[in-house]
Amino acid sequence: MDSGATGGNLQGRRLAFLGRLASMSRREAAALVREHGAVVADRPASDVDLIVVGEADILPPGEELDDWFDPATRQAIEQGRIEVLRETELWQRLGLVDSDPEVQRLYTPAMLAELLHVPVAVIRRWHRRGLIVPVREVRRLPYFDFREVATARRLAELLAAGTSPAAIERKLAALSRYVPGVRRPLAQLSVIVEGREILLRQGDGLIEPGGQLRFDFAAVEEAAPAARPFVPSASSAAASQSIPVEKHPLSSPAEIALAAAELEEAGQFDQAAEMYRAAMAAGGPTPELCFQLAELLYRLGDLHGARERYYMAIELDEDYVEARANLGCVLAELGQHDLAVAAFQGALAFHPGYADAHYHLARILEERDRQAEARPHWQAFLELAPESPWADQARQRLGCGMG
């Protein structure tokens, strides 16, 4: 077997996918491996070099993976001429996911925003709404893995096409009605993003949010034995649509806070800020509300107001490391550099593995001509987040070159 069989090099290798992928659509995966030089075959056969088995479906009881290959393909696999990989193993070889499942390449909200070229406030909104779900949280700081990055990328595509965040959520909620029990269609179902449209794949058809069925010609081309789409019964779909949605007056702090978030999403920042204040007046300040108001005040250009709200969030919860880091950024913009350094150091005291804090601390130390102090933070940042959108900048500072 050649060196490409054991490394991440796919140059010139014929690759076929089998089954439905868990991390992205077949089209996205095909485009990704083509970028790495692979030739994508229509289906597994004896003339391919590599077969990648999707992880979205589970084999039925008593069925083995070998049962899905014809005799010639099975023989080629047994002779070592074809390598069979699980989906995750392929991403590991390409460096998209670390081989140690406990140490994946994770993204903070700020890194994800930079990667997708969207405001960090949008990432936080997706998080609050459950559209993306962190694989872990460290002292209130969420971390997102590669699968969530793929989901966020689809959401960003819709934003770039001109779909508003509220419209995206309405469309996803409408699609969810056709598959009861599914809360996150982009992550859990076979969903296609076409321009400003979100379509649910069902067999050879595509369902629009309004319920209209389209024929999906691409599905016929991509069809694989592992794809077993769920087709809801008429009774289950009807039951999911019959759940009443009641509207209540804004009587509780939680409802007022939700209204504030909706105003913020609509771009009505001044009204949203007043509503956040009203939520705290009704139920008392919480770390989350102080943080959200601080973020909003920063977007409004009120740096002094944002600074005070970040301080309050930390007073209410000293573990709130993202508030500490954001406070450091605001203090730096206000010219309070020594206080900014202290804020970043405080964040790292509570969470030494916080890559963003290392990055910002390294930057401000270097700007203050404290390069010797900055260097270990550049190094720590690169070790923690080698694939970050800011990694090349850190390499330049360390004299490592680009890569």
Tab-separated table of C-alpha atoms in Angstrom:
chain	number	residue	atom	x	y	z
A	1	MET	CA	0.000	0.000	0.000
A	2	ASP	CA	1.347	3.502	-0.881
A	3	SER	CA	2.208	6.215	1.573
A	4	GLY	CA	-1.078	7.938	0.874
A	5	ALA	CA	-2.889	5.021	2.468
A	6	THR	CA	-1.561	5.825	5.890
A	7	GLY	CA	-1.175	9.608	5.724
A	8	GLY	CA	-3.371	12.560	4.990
A	9	ASN	CA	-2.221	12.810	1.349
A	10	LEU	CA	-5.167	12.191	-0.992
A	11	GLN	CA	-3.462	13.474	-4.135
A	12	GLY	CA	-4.609	11.421	-7.118
A	13	ARG	CA	-6.435	8.809	-5.028
A	14	ARG	CA	-9.915	7.669	-6.077
A	15	LEU	CA	-12.276	7.994	-3.134
A	16	ALA	CA	-15.899	6.944	-2.693
A	17	PHE	CA	-18.341	7.696	0.105
A	18	LEU	CA	-20.666	5.072	1.514
A	19	GLY	CA	-23.708	6.104	3.526
A	20	ARG	CA	-24.745	9.435	4.989
A	21	LEU	CA	-22.103	11.611	6.618
A	22	ALA	CA	-22.619	12.950	10.124
A	23	SER	CA	-20.499	16.097	9.887
A	24	MET	CA	-21.551	17.601	6.541
A	25	SER	CA	-23.415	16.894	3.322
A	26	ARG	CA	-21.982	14.592	0.661
A	27	ARG	CA	-21.502	17.566	-1.641
A	28	GLU	CA	-19.514	19.501	0.971
A	29	ALA	CA	-17.361	16.470	1.747
A	30	ALA	CA	-16.687	15.840	-1.944
A	31	ALA	CA	-15.605	19.447	-2.410
A	32	LEU	CA	-13.350	19.199	0.658
A	33	VAL	CA	-11.493	16.052	-0.439
A	34	ARG	CA	-11.140	17.420	-3.978
A	35	GLU	CA	-9.303	20.394	-2.441
A	36	HIS	CA	-6.852	17.790	-1.082
A	37	GLY	CA	-6.346	16.273	-4.543
A	38	ALA	CA	-8.723	13.311	-4.396
A	39	VAL	CA	-10.849	12.077	-7.280
A	40	VAL	CA	-14.405	11.373	-6.068
A	41	ALA	CA	-16.067	8.285	-7.533
A	42	ASP	CA	-19.835	7.942	-7.834
A	43	ARG	CA	-20.010	4.789	-5.716
A	44	PRO	CA	-17.770	2.208	-4.007
A	45	ALA	CA	-16.343	-0.244	-6.532
A	46	SER	CA	-13.246	-2.354	-7.039
A	47	ASP	CA	-11.408	0.431	-8.887
A	48	VAL	CA	-11.319	2.945	-5.985
A	49	ASP	CA	-8.429	3.413	-3.556
A	50	LEU	CA	-10.364	4.529	-0.504
A	51	ILE	CA	-13.913	4.048	0.798
A	52	VAL	CA	-15.165	6.427	3.493
A	53	VAL	CA	-18.096	5.166	5.555
A	54	GLY	CA	-20.452	7.848	6.887
A	55	GLU	CA	-21.307	7.814	10.573
A	56	ALA	CA	-24.839	9.253	10.468
A	57	ASP	CA	-26.545	5.867	10.173
A	58	ILE	CA	-26.280	2.736	12.293
A	59	LEU	CA	-26.201	-0.697	10.675
A	60	PRO	CA	-29.326	-2.783	11.271
A	61	PRO	CA	-28.923	-5.751	13.658
A	62	GLY	CA	-27.180	-8.700	12.057
A	63	GLU	CA	-25.856	-6.659	9.142
A	64	GLU	CA	-22.119	-6.264	8.569
A	65	LEU	CA	-20.292	-3.585	6.615
A	66	ASP	CA	-18.911	-6.231	4.239
A	67	ASP	CA	-22.477	-7.077	3.188
A	68	TRP	CA	-22.648	-3.731	1.396
A	69	PHE	CA	-19.770	-4.458	-1.018
A	70	ASP	CA	-19.887	-6.600	-4.149
A	71	PRO	CA	-17.510	-9.606	-4.324
A	72	ALA	CA	-14.879	-7.801	-6.410
A	73	THR	CA	-14.774	-4.865	-3.997
A	74	ARG	CA	-14.602	-7.171	-0.960
A	75	GLN	CA	-11.694	-9.026	-2.540
A	76	ALA	CA	-9.840	-5.752	-3.208
A	77	ILE	CA	-10.363	-4.729	0.426
A	78	GLU	CA	-9.102	-8.077	1.713
A	79	GLN	CA	-6.011	-7.812	-0.520
A	80	GLY	CA	-5.245	-4.318	0.796
A	81	ARG	CA	-5.827	-2.563	-2.537
A	82	ILE	CA	-8.762	-0.601	-1.061
A	83	GLU	CA	-8.677	1.037	2.336
A	84	VAL	CA	-11.894	1.502	4.305
A	85	LEU	CA	-12.098	4.413	6.757
A	86	ARG	CA	-14.778	5.739	9.027
A	87	GLU	CA	-15.730	9.364	8.435
A	88	THR	CA	-13.980	10.617	11.585
A	89	GLU	CA	-10.766	8.799	10.635
A	90	LEU	CA	-10.664	10.692	7.327
A	91	TRP	CA	-11.094	14.052	9.066
A	92	GLN	CA	-8.330	13.069	11.491
A	93	ARG	CA	-5.963	12.309	8.620
A	94	LEU	CA	-6.727	15.645	7.023
A	95	GLY	CA	-6.002	17.401	10.311
A	96	LEU	CA	-9.585	18.593	10.817
A	97	VAL	CA	-10.069	16.570	14.001
A	98	ASP	CA	-7.331	15.452	16.390
A	99	SER	CA	-6.782	11.708	16.682
A	100	ASP	CA	-7.346	11.914	20.416
A	101	PRO	CA	-11.152	12.185	20.775
A	102	GLU	CA	-10.722	14.044	24.058
A	103	VAL	CA	-8.494	16.713	22.487
A	104	GLN	CA	-10.333	17.883	19.383
A	105	ARG	CA	-9.666	21.196	17.719
A	106	LEU	CA	-12.200	23.423	19.358
A	107	TYR	CA	-13.345	26.935	18.624
A	108	THR	CA	-14.418	29.670	21.023
A	109	PRO	CA	-17.189	32.068	19.887
A	110	ALA	CA	-14.603	34.683	18.905
A	111	MET	CA	-12.581	32.195	16.835
A	112	LEU	CA	-15.722	30.889	15.139
A	113	ALA	CA	-16.840	34.434	14.315
A	114	GLU	CA	-13.450	35.203	12.776
A	115	LEU	CA	-13.466	31.949	10.813
A	116	LEU	CA	-16.932	32.564	9.336
A	117	HIS	CA	-16.630	36.359	8.993
A	118	VAL	CA	-19.741	37.060	11.069
A	119	PRO	CA	-20.103	39.206	14.215
A	120	VAL	CA	-19.432	37.353	17.447
A	121	ALA	CA	-22.877	38.525	18.615
A	122	VAL	CA	-24.374	36.334	15.883
A	123	ILE	CA	-22.436	33.293	17.109
A	124	ARG	CA	-23.695	33.903	20.637
A	125	ARG	CA	-27.248	34.230	19.381
A	126	TRP	CA	-26.993	30.878	17.573
A	127	HIS	CA	-25.652	29.411	20.801
A	128	ARG	CA	-28.478	30.871	22.905
A	129	ARG	CA	-31.064	29.606	20.432
A	130	GLY	CA	-29.591	26.101	20.410
A	131	LEU	CA	-28.688	26.235	16.706
A	132	ILE	CA	-25.095	25.369	17.610
A	133	VAL	CA	-24.223	23.436	20.752
A	134	PRO	CA	-20.820	23.484	22.451
A	135	VAL	CA	-19.092	20.184	23.172
A	136	ARG	CA	-17.880	21.615	26.457
A	137	GLU	CA	-18.028	24.735	28.564
A	138	VAL	CA	-15.180	25.889	30.771
A	139	ARG	CA	-16.196	28.541	33.300
A	140	ARG	CA	-19.078	29.696	31.078
A	141	LEU	CA	-16.887	29.758	27.954
A	142	PRO	CA	-18.366	27.535	25.213
A	143	TYR	CA	-16.174	25.480	22.872
A	144	PHE	CA	-17.474	24.216	19.514
A	145	ASP	CA	-16.101	21.241	17.616
A	146	PHE	CA	-15.766	20.543	13.889
A	147	ARG	CA	-19.332	19.295	13.486
A	148	GLU	CA	-20.714	22.481	15.022
A	149	VAL	CA	-18.414	24.514	12.772
A	150	ALA	CA	-20.040	22.784	9.780
A	151	THR	CA	-23.501	23.711	11.097
A	152	ALA	CA	-22.407	27.299	11.746
A	153	ARG	CA	-20.989	27.497	8.229
A	154	ARG	CA	-24.414	26.638	6.808
A	155	LEU	CA	-26.016	29.318	8.940
A	156	ALA	CA	-23.397	31.810	7.734
A	157	GLU	CA	-24.185	30.886	4.119
A	158	LEU	CA	-27.811	31.775	4.706
A	159	LEU	CA	-26.851	35.103	6.280
A	160	ALA	CA	-24.548	35.869	3.352
A	161	ALA	CA	-27.407	35.109	0.945
A	162	GLY	CA	-29.496	37.778	2.642
A	163	THR	CA	-31.645	35.686	4.969
A	164	SER	CA	-32.231	37.389	8.321
A	165	PRO	CA	-31.469	35.514	11.564
A	166	ALA	CA	-35.175	35.588	12.476
A	167	ALA	CA	-36.116	34.144	9.065
A	168	ILE	CA	-33.535	31.357	9.446
A	169	GLU	CA	-35.023	30.343	12.790
A	170	ARG	CA	-38.573	30.421	11.399
A	171	LYS	CA	-37.612	28.195	8.479
A	172	LEU	CA	-35.822	25.697	10.751
A	173	ALA	CA	-38.771	25.630	13.137
A	174	ALA	CA	-41.108	24.971	10.198
A	175	LEU	CA	-38.953	22.068	8.965
A	176	SER	CA	-38.802	20.584	12.476
A	177	ARG	CA	-42.569	20.073	12.386
A	178	TYR	CA	-42.125	17.341	9.798
A	179	VAL	CA	-39.831	15.269	12.022
A	180	PRO	CA	-41.130	15.288	15.606
A	181	GLY	CA	-38.474	15.204	18.299
A	182	VAL	CA	-35.799	16.886	16.184
A	183	ARG	CA	-34.728	20.232	17.634
A	184	ARG	CA	-31.750	21.009	15.396
A	185	PRO	CA	-32.533	20.233	11.731
A	186	LEU	CA	-29.225	21.572	10.393
A	187	ALA	CA	-27.227	19.223	12.610
A	188	GLN	CA	-29.565	16.223	12.940
A	189	LEU	CA	-31.192	15.884	9.527
A	190	SER	CA	-30.160	15.792	5.895
A	191	VAL	CA	-30.695	19.471	5.155
A	192	ILE	CA	-29.615	21.330	2.029
A	193	VAL	CA	-28.916	25.055	1.874
A	194	GLU	CA	-29.638	26.564	-1.552
A	195	GLY	CA	-29.224	30.318	-1.612
A	196	ARG	CA	-31.737	31.677	0.885
A	197	GLU	CA	-33.658	28.404	1.116
A	198	ILE	CA	-33.403	25.569	3.657
A	199	LEU	CA	-34.683	22.264	2.325
A	200	LEU	CA	-35.206	18.956	4.132
A	201	ARG	CA	-34.211	15.871	2.146
A	202	GLN	CA	-36.756	13.027	2.336
A	203	GLY	CA	-35.938	10.109	0.037
A	204	ASP	CA	-35.768	11.477	-3.510
A	205	GLY	CA	-37.619	14.638	-2.520
A	206	LEU	CA	-36.895	17.959	-0.850
A	207	ILE	CA	-39.414	19.497	1.539
A	208	GLU	CA	-39.666	23.279	1.734
A	209	PRO	CA	-40.452	24.911	5.111
A	210	GLY	CA	-44.022	25.474	3.885
A	211	GLY	CA	-44.491	21.758	3.185
A	212	GLN	CA	-44.186	21.803	-0.610
A	213	LEU	CA	-42.313	18.799	-2.027
A	214	ARG	CA	-39.619	19.129	-4.695
A	215	PHE	CA	-37.922	16.309	-6.566
A	216	ASP	CA	-34.225	16.137	-5.721
A	217	PHE	CA	-32.289	15.014	-8.806
A	218	ALA	CA	-28.988	15.178	-6.911
A	219	ALA	CA	-30.282	12.671	-4.375
A	220	VAL	CA	-30.612	10.047	-7.098
A	221	GLU	CA	-26.983	10.612	-8.097
A	222	GLU	CA	-25.781	10.433	-4.485
A	223	ALA	CA	-28.008	7.546	-3.376
A	224	ALA	CA	-26.220	5.020	-1.168
A	225	PRO	CA	-27.459	1.899	0.636
A	226	ALA	CA	-26.715	3.411	4.052
A	227	ALA	CA	-29.073	6.338	3.561
A	228	ARG	CA	-32.359	5.447	5.230
A	229	PRO	CA	-34.321	8.704	5.344
A	230	PHE	CA	-37.016	9.038	7.958
A	231	VAL	CA	-40.455	9.602	6.426
A	232	PRO	CA	-42.942	10.728	9.078
A	233	SER	CA	-46.454	9.403	9.011
A	234	ALA	CA	-49.363	11.737	8.365
A	235	SER	CA	-50.520	11.296	11.949
A	236	SER	CA	-47.121	12.172	13.443
A	237	ALA	CA	-46.761	15.257	11.239
A	238	ALA	CA	-50.269	16.368	12.128
A	239	ALA	CA	-49.597	15.835	15.809
A	240	SER	CA	-46.432	17.937	15.618
A	241	GLN	CA	-48.332	20.755	13.913
A	242	SER	CA	-51.193	20.717	16.388
A	243	ILE	CA	-49.078	21.919	19.331
A	244	PRO	CA	-50.485	25.370	20.198
A	245	VAL	CA	-48.131	28.311	20.441
A	246	GLU	CA	-49.404	30.777	23.052
A	247	LYS	CA	-48.240	34.314	23.501
A	248	HIS	CA	-48.019	35.804	26.976
A	249	PRO	CA	-47.465	39.354	28.148
A	250	LEU	CA	-43.932	40.185	29.274
A	251	SER	CA	-44.438	39.406	32.939
A	252	SER	CA	-41.284	37.581	34.001
A	253	PRO	CA	-37.618	38.625	33.877
A	254	ALA	CA	-36.894	35.720	31.521
A	255	GLU	CA	-39.561	36.867	29.067
A	256	ILE	CA	-38.295	40.456	29.212
A	257	ALA	CA	-34.737	39.220	28.549
A	258	LEU	CA	-35.983	37.194	25.581
A	259	ALA	CA	-37.731	40.282	24.206
A	260	ALA	CA	-34.463	42.195	24.640
A	261	ALA	CA	-32.592	39.539	22.645
A	262	GLU	CA	-35.197	39.729	19.872
A	263	LEU	CA	-34.871	43.517	19.705
A	264	GLU	CA	-31.101	43.122	19.501
A	265	GLU	CA	-31.458	40.620	16.667
A	266	ALA	CA	-33.709	43.092	14.854
A	267	GLY	CA	-31.000	45.747	15.092
A	268	GLN	CA	-32.933	47.896	17.578
A	269	PHE	CA	-29.972	48.230	19.915
A	270	ASP	CA	-31.105	51.189	22.001
A	271	GLN	CA	-34.484	49.578	22.750
A	272	ALA	CA	-32.764	46.247	23.451
A	273	ALA	CA	-30.443	47.886	25.989
A	274	GLU	CA	-33.421	49.390	27.819
A	275	MET	CA	-35.170	46.024	27.816
A	276	TYR	CA	-32.101	44.287	29.293
A	277	ARG	CA	-32.086	46.922	32.022
A	278	ALA	CA	-35.793	46.303	32.578
A	279	ALA	CA	-35.126	42.551	32.941
A	280	MET	CA	-32.554	43.260	35.647
A	281	ALA	CA	-34.862	45.730	37.357
A	282	ALA	CA	-37.575	43.056	37.428
A	283	GLY	CA	-35.488	40.122	38.613
A	284	GLY	CA	-32.146	41.500	39.711
A	285	PRO	CA	-28.844	41.430	37.821
A	286	THR	CA	-27.389	38.107	36.694
A	287	PRO	CA	-23.959	37.441	35.193
A	288	GLU	CA	-25.527	36.501	31.838
A	289	LEU	CA	-27.683	39.616	31.582
A	290	CYS	CA	-24.783	41.880	32.562
A	291	PHE	CA	-22.608	40.197	29.931
A	292	GLN	CA	-25.257	40.498	27.204
A	293	LEU	CA	-25.845	44.172	28.027
A	294	ALA	CA	-22.085	44.807	28.035
A	295	GLU	CA	-21.794	43.246	24.579
A	296	LEU	CA	-24.650	45.384	23.314
A	297	LEU	CA	-23.246	48.585	24.809
A	298	TYR	CA	-19.926	47.840	23.137
A	299	ARG	CA	-21.708	47.525	19.783
A	300	LEU	CA	-23.371	50.885	20.490
A	301	GLY	CA	-19.942	52.441	21.064
A	302	ASP	CA	-20.492	52.984	24.783
A	303	LEU	CA	-17.150	51.645	25.983
A	304	HIS	CA	-17.470	53.039	29.480
A	305	GLY	CA	-20.914	51.480	29.910
A	306	ALA	CA	-19.655	48.158	28.563
A	307	ARG	CA	-16.695	48.275	30.947
A	308	GLU	CA	-18.946	48.711	33.978
A	309	ARG	CA	-21.269	45.894	32.942
A	310	TYR	CA	-18.346	43.515	32.390
A	311	TYR	CA	-17.085	44.447	35.852
A	312	MET	CA	-20.532	43.681	37.281
A	313	ALA	CA	-20.682	40.293	35.528
A	314	ILE	CA	-17.333	39.385	37.098
A	315	GLU	CA	-18.441	40.623	40.522
A	316	LEU	CA	-21.470	38.341	40.300
A	317	ASP	CA	-19.443	35.383	38.997
A	318	GLU	CA	-15.664	35.535	39.287
A	319	ASP	CA	-15.392	32.424	37.086
A	320	TYR	CA	-16.847	34.246	34.059
A	321	VAL	CA	-13.638	34.127	32.019
A	322	GLU	CA	-15.132	35.450	28.777
A	323	ALA	CA	-16.311	38.552	30.636
A	324	ARG	CA	-12.768	38.988	31.987
A	325	ALA	CA	-11.248	38.695	28.503
A	326	ASN	CA	-13.776	41.045	26.930
A	327	LEU	CA	-13.191	43.504	29.761
A	328	GLY	CA	-9.503	43.386	28.888
A	329	CYS	CA	-10.278	44.257	25.250
A	330	VAL	CA	-12.459	47.214	26.303
A	331	LEU	CA	-9.852	48.483	28.761
A	332	ALA	CA	-7.206	48.298	26.037
A	333	GLU	CA	-9.413	50.377	23.706
A	334	LEU	CA	-9.874	52.910	26.496
A	335	GLY	CA	-6.107	53.192	26.865
A	336	GLN	CA	-6.050	51.544	30.307
A	337	HIS	CA	-3.342	49.105	29.315
A	338	ASP	CA	-2.144	47.999	32.750
A	339	LEU	CA	-5.711	47.220	33.785
A	340	ALA	CA	-6.220	45.354	30.490
A	341	VAL	CA	-3.166	43.189	31.191
A	342	ALA	CA	-4.529	42.453	34.665
A	343	ALA	CA	-7.921	41.468	33.204
A	344	PHE	CA	-6.345	39.001	30.748
A	345	GLN	CA	-4.108	37.595	33.483
A	346	GLY	CA	-7.185	37.157	35.648
A	347	ALA	CA	-8.926	35.210	32.890
A	348	LEU	CA	-5.893	32.937	32.528
A	349	ALA	CA	-5.678	32.425	36.286
A	350	PHE	CA	-9.140	30.855	36.159
A	351	HIS	CA	-8.728	29.138	32.769
A	352	PRO	CA	-5.063	28.648	31.703
A	353	GLY	CA	-6.189	26.964	28.483
A	354	TYR	CA	-8.132	30.003	27.233
A	355	ALA	CA	-6.434	30.569	23.873
A	356	ASP	CA	-8.176	33.884	23.138
A	357	ALA	CA	-6.870	35.397	26.384
A	358	HIS	CA	-3.300	34.331	25.556
A	359	TYR	CA	-3.664	35.921	22.113
A	360	HIS	CA	-4.988	39.266	23.370
A	361	LEU	CA	-2.496	39.400	26.225
A	362	ALA	CA	0.390	38.682	23.849
A	363	ARG	CA	-0.787	41.471	21.542
A	364	ILE	CA	-1.066	44.124	24.240
A	365	LEU	CA	2.262	43.156	25.809
A	366	GLU	CA	3.961	43.429	22.433
A	367	GLU	CA	2.320	46.799	21.769
A	368	ARG	CA	3.757	47.963	25.098
A	369	ASP	CA	7.275	46.835	24.004
A	370	ARG	CA	7.213	43.884	26.394
A	371	GLN	CA	8.129	41.279	23.766
A	372	ALA	CA	9.865	38.927	26.201
A	373	GLU	CA	6.678	38.702	28.281
A	374	ALA	CA	4.522	38.352	25.164
A	375	ARG	CA	6.460	35.426	23.677
A	376	PRO	CA	5.253	32.653	26.058
A	377	HIS	CA	1.669	33.750	25.435
A	378	TRP	CA	2.133	33.589	21.650
A	379	GLN	CA	3.573	30.088	22.130
A	380	ALA	CA	0.736	29.009	24.428
A	381	PHE	CA	-1.809	30.343	21.951
A	382	LEU	CA	-0.296	28.346	19.073
A	383	GLU	CA	-0.194	25.170	21.138
A	384	LEU	CA	-3.839	25.589	22.150
A	385	ALA	CA	-5.255	26.780	18.820
A	386	PRO	CA	-2.949	25.875	15.900
A	387	GLU	CA	-5.819	26.145	13.401
A	388	SER	CA	-7.190	29.441	14.696
A	389	PRO	CA	-7.762	32.234	12.163
A	390	TRP	CA	-5.161	34.169	14.186
A	391	ALA	CA	-2.524	31.411	14.163
A	392	ASP	CA	-0.465	32.834	11.293
A	393	GLN	CA	-0.125	36.128	13.115
A	394	ALA	CA	1.250	34.298	16.140
A	395	ARG	CA	3.694	32.364	13.957
A	396	GLN	CA	4.933	35.621	12.461
A	397	ARG	CA	5.527	37.079	15.912
A	398	LEU	CA	7.496	33.981	16.897
A	399	GLY	CA	9.435	33.933	13.644
A	400	CYS	CA	8.046	30.522	12.688
A	401	GLY	CA	6.903	31.512	9.218
A	402	MET	CA	3.443	30.871	7.831
A	403	GLY	CA	1.737	27.457	7.784
